[in-house]
CSV table of C-alpha atoms and ligand atoms in Angstrom, one decimal:
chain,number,residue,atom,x,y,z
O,1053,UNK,CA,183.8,39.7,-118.0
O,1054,UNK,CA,183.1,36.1,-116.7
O,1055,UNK,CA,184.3,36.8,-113.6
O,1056,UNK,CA,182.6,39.9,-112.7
O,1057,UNK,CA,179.4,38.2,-113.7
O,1058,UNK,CA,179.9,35.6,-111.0
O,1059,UNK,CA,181.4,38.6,-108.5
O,1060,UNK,CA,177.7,39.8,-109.4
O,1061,UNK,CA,175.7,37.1,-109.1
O,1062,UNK,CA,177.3,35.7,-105.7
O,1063,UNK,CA,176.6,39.2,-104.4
O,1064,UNK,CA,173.1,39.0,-105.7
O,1065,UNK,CA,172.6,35.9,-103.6
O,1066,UNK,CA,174.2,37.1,-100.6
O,1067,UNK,CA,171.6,40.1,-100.7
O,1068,UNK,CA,168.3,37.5,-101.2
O,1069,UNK,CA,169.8,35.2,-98.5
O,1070,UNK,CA,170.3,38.2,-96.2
O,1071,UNK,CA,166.3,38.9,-96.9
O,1072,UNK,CA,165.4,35.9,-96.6
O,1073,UNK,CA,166.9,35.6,-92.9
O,1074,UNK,CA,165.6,39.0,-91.9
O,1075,UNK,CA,162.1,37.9,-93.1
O,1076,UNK,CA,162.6,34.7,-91.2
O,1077,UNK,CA,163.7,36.1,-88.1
O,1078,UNK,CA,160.8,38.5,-88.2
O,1079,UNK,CA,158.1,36.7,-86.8
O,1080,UNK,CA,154.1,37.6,-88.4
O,1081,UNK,CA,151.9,35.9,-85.9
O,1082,UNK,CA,151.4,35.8,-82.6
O,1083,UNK,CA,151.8,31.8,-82.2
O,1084,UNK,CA,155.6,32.2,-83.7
O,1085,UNK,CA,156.6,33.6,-80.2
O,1086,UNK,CA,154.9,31.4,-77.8
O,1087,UNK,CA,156.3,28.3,-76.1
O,1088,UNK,CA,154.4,26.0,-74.6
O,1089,UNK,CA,157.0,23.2,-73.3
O,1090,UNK,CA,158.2,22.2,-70.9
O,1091,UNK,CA,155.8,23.7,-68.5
O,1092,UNK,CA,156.9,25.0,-64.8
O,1093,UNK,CA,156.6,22.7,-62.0
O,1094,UNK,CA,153.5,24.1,-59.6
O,1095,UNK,CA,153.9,25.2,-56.2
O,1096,UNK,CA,151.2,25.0,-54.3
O,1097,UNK,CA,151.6,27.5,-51.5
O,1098,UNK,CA,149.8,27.1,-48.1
O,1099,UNK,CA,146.7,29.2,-47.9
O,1100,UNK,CA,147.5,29.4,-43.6
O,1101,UNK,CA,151.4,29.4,-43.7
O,1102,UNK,CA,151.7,31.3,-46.6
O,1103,UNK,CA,154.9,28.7,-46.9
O,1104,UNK,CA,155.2,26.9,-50.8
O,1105,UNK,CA,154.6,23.1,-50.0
O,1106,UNK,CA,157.9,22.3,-51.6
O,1107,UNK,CA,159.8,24.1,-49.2
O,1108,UNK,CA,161.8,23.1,-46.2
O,1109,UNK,CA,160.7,23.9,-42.9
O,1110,UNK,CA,163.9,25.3,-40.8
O,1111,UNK,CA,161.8,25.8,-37.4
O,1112,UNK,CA,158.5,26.2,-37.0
O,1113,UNK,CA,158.7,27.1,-32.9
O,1114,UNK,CA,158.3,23.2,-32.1
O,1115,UNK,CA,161.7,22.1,-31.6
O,1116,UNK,CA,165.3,22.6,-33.1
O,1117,UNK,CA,165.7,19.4,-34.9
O,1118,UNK,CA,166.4,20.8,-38.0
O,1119,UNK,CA,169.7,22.7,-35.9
O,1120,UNK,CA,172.7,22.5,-33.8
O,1121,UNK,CA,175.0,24.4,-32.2
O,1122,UNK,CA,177.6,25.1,-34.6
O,1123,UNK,CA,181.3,25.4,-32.9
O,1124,UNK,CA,180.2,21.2,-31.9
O,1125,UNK,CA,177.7,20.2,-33.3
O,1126,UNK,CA,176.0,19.6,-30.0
O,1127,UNK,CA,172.0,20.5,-29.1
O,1128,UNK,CA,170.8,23.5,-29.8
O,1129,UNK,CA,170.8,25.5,-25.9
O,1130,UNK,CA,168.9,28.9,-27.3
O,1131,UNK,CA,165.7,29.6,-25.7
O,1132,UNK,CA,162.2,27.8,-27.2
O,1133,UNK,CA,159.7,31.0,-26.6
O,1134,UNK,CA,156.4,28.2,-26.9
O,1135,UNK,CA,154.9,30.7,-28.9
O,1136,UNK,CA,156.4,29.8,-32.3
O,1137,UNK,CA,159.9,31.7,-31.9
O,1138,UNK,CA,163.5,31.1,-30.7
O,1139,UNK,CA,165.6,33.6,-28.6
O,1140,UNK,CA,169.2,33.9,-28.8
O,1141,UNK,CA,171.0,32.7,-25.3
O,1142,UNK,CA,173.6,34.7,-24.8
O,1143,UNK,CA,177.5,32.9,-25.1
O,1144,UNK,CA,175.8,29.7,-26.0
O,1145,UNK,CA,177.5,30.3,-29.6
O,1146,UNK,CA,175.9,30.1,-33.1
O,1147,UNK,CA,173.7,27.8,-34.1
O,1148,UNK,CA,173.7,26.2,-37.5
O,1149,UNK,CA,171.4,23.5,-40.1
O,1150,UNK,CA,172.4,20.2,-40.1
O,1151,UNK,CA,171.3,20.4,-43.6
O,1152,UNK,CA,173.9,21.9,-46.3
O,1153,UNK,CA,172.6,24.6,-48.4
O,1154,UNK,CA,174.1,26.0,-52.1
O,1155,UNK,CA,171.2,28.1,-54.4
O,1156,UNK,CA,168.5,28.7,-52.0
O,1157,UNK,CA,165.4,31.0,-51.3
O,1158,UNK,CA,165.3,31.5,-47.9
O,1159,UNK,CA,162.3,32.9,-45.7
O,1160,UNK,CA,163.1,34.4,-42.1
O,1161,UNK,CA,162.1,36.5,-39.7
O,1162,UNK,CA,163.9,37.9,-36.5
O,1163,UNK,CA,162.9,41.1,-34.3
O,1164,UNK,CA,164.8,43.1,-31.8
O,1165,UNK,CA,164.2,43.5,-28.0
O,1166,UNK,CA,163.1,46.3,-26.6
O,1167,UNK,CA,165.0,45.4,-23.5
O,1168,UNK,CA,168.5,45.6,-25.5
O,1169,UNK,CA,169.9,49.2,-24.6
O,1170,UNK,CA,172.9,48.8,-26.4
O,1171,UNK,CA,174.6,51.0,-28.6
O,1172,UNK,CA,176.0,51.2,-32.4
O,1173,UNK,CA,177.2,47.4,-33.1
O,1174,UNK,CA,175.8,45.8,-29.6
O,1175,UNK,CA,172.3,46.8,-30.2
O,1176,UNK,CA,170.6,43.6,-31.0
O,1177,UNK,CA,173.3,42.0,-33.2
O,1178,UNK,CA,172.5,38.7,-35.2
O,1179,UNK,CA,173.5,37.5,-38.6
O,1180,UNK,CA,172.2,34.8,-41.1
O,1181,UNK,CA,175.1,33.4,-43.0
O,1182,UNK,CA,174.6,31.9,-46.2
O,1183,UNK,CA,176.6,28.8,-46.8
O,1184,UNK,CA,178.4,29.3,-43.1
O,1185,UNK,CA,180.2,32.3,-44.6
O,1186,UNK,CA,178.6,35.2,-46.0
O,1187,UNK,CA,176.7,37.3,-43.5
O,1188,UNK,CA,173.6,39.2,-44.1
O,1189,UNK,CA,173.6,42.0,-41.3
O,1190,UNK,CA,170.6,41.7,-38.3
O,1191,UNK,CA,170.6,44.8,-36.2
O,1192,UNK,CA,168.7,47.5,-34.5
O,1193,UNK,CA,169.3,50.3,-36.2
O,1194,UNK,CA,166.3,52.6,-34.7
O,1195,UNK,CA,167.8,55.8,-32.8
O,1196,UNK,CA,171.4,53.6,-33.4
O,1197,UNK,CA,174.0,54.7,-35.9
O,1198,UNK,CA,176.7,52.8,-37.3
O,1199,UNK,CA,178.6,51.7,-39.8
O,1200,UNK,CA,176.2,51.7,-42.8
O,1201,UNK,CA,178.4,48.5,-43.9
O,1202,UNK,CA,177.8,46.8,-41.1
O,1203,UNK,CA,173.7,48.1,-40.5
O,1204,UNK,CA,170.8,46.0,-40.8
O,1205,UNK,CA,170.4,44.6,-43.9
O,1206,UNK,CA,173.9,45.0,-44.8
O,1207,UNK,CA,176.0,42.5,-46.5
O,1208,UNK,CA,178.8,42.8,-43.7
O,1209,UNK,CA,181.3,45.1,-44.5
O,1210,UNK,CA,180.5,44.7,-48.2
O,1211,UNK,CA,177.4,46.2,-49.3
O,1212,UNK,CA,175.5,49.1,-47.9
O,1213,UNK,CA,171.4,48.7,-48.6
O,1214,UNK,CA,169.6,50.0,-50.5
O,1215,UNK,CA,167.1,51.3,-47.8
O,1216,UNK,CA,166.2,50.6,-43.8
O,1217,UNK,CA,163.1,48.8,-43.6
O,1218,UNK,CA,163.5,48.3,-40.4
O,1219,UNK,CA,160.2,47.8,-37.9
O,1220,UNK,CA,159.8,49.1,-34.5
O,1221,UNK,CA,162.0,47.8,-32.6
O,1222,UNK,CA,160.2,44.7,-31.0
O,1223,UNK,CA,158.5,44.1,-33.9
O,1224,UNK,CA,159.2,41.5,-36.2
O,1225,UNK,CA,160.8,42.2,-39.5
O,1226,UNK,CA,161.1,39.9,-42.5
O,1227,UNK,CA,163.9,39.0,-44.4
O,1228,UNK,CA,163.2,37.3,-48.0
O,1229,UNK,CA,167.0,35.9,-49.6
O,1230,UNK,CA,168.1,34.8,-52.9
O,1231,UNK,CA,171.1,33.3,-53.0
O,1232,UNK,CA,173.5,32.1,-55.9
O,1233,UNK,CA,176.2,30.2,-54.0
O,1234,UNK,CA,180.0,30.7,-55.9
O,1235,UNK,CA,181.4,28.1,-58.4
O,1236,UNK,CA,185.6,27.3,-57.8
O,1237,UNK,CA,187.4,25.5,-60.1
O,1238,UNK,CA,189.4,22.4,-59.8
O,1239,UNK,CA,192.4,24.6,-58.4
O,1240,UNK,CA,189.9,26.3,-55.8
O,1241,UNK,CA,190.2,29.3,-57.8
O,1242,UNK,CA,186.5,31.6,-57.7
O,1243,UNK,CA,185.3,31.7,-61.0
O,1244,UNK,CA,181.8,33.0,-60.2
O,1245,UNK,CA,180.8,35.2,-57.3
O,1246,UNK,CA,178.1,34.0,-55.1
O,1247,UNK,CA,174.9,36.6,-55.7
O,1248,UNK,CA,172.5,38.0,-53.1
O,1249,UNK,CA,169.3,40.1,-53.3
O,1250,UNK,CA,167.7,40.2,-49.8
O,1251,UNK,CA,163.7,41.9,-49.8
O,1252,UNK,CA,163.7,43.5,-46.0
O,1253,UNK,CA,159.9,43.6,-45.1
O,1254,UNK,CA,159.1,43.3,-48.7
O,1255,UNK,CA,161.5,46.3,-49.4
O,1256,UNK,CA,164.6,45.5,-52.0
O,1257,UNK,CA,167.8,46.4,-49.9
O,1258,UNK,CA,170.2,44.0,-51.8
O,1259,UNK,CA,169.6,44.1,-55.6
O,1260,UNK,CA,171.6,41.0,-56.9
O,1261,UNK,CA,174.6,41.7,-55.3
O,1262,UNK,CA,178.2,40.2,-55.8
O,1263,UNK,CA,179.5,39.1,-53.0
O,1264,UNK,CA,183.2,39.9,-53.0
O,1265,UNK,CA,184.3,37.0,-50.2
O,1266,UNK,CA,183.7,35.9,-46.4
O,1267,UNK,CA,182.4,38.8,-44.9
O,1268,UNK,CA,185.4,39.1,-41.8
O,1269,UNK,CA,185.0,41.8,-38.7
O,1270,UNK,CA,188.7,42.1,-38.8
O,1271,UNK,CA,190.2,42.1,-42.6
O,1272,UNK,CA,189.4,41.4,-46.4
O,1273,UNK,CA,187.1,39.1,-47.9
O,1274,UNK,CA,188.6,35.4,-48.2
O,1275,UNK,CA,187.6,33.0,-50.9
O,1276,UNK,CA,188.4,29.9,-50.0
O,1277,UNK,CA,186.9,26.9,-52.1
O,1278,UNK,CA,183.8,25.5,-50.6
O,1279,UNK,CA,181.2,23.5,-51.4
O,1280,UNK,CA,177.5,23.7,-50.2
O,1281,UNK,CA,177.6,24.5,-46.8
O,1282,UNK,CA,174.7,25.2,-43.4
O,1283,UNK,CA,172.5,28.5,-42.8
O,1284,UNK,CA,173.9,29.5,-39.8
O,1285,UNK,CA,172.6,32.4,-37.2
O,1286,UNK,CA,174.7,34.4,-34.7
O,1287,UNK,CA,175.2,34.6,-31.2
O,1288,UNK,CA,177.0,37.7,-31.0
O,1289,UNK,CA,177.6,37.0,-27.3
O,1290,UNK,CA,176.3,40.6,-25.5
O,1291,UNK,CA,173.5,39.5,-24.6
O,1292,UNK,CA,171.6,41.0,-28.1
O,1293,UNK,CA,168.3,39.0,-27.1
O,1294,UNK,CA,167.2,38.6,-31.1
O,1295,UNK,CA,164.6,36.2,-31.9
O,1296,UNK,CA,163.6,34.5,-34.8
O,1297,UNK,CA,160.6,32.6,-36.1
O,1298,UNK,CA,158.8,31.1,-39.0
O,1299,UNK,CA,162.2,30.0,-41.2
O,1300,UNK,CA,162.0,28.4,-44.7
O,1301,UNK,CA,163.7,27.5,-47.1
O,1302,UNK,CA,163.6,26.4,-51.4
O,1303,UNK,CA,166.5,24.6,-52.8
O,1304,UNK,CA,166.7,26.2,-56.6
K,2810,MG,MG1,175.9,40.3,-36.9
């Protein structure tokens, strides 16, 4: 009898401090589910530029400083339009940051020439790597099938978009990137994929993607360790003729 009384009454006072629990973790007011600290930084963004103040400036048309060419390092020899834009030379190779990159928010535009009468991959082909490895597809796609792998806005090889927002050709098109680099352990094993969700002229075309490895012409992804690493853009050496312009970026 003694015993089932205290069976009883430690049930009893599981059941109120279950209550009491769900009462507490019911909230009444308004004020018990608002936080006030610690408030976000502010960004101020440029009423002109439209680019945050706490951004980097990657080129602004007046000069490559913030660049190099990446097989040595050496100046920059793509073509300065003088009317804030960049033109790819042709066989001149890639070009890369001197600045290393891991999470970022990047801001870039590129557009297509006209003049390019190429065909399926040699039709104004670029590429902006994040962290030297992980392309996101530029291409003109107008009248010009491919590979939907390897079209505009693709992750190469990888991941198809979600749409073509392209422009006209000629036209410049926006690309807006957010980029989780991937974490390695101490063996250089991948532990987390690096993520991508890429707005194409404010259109979502990547959606938080997980990007499998190195995004390779010829073979499977690779996932070698690495650690933050340059934005680099492609010569694709036939003459594609892509320009870019007005290229920012946020460290996060
Ligand atoms: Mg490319």
């Amino acid at each position: 009898m003694k015993k089932l009384v205290t069976i009883l009454i430690f049930a009893m006072l599981i059941f109120v401090s279950n209550v009491t629990i769900a009462f507490a973790q019911e909230p009444t007011k308004p004020e018990e589910t608002e936080i006030w600290e610690p408030k976000p930084k502010v960004v101020t963004v440029d009423s002109e530029t439209k680019i945050p103040l706490d951004a980097i400036v990657l080129f602004d048309g007046a000069n490559f400083d913030e660049w190099v060419t990446a097989a040595d390092s050496t100046e920059v020899k793509w073509i300065l339009n003088g009317d804030g834009s960049m033109t790819v030379k042709n066989k001149t190779g890639d070009i890369q940051t001197k600045r290393n990159f891991g999470n970022i928010q990047l801001h870039i535009e590129w557009r297509s020439s006209p003049e390019n009468t190429g065909s399926n991959q040699s039709k104004s082909n670029s590429g902006i790597f994040l962290q030297n490895r992980y392309e996101v597809q530029v291409l003109d796609n107008n009248d010009n099938d491919t590979y939907v792998n390897g079209q505009v806005g693709s992750i190469y090889k990888q991941s198809i978009p979600l749409a073509k927002a392209s422009s006209k050709t000629g036209d410049w098109n926006s690309y807006d990137i957010i980029y989780h680099k991937p974490e390695f352990d101490s063996e250089g094993n991948k532990t987390k994929s690096a993520t991508i969700t890429v707005l194409h002229n404010g259109v979502l075309i990547q959606d938080h993607y997980e990007i499998k490895g190195t995004t390779e012409y010829i073979g499977w992804p690779k996932n070698i360790a690495h650690g933050d690493a340059p934005i680099k853009l492609q010569d694709h050496g036939d003459n594609s003729r892509v320009s870019y312009r007005n290229i920012w970026v946020r460290a996060l």
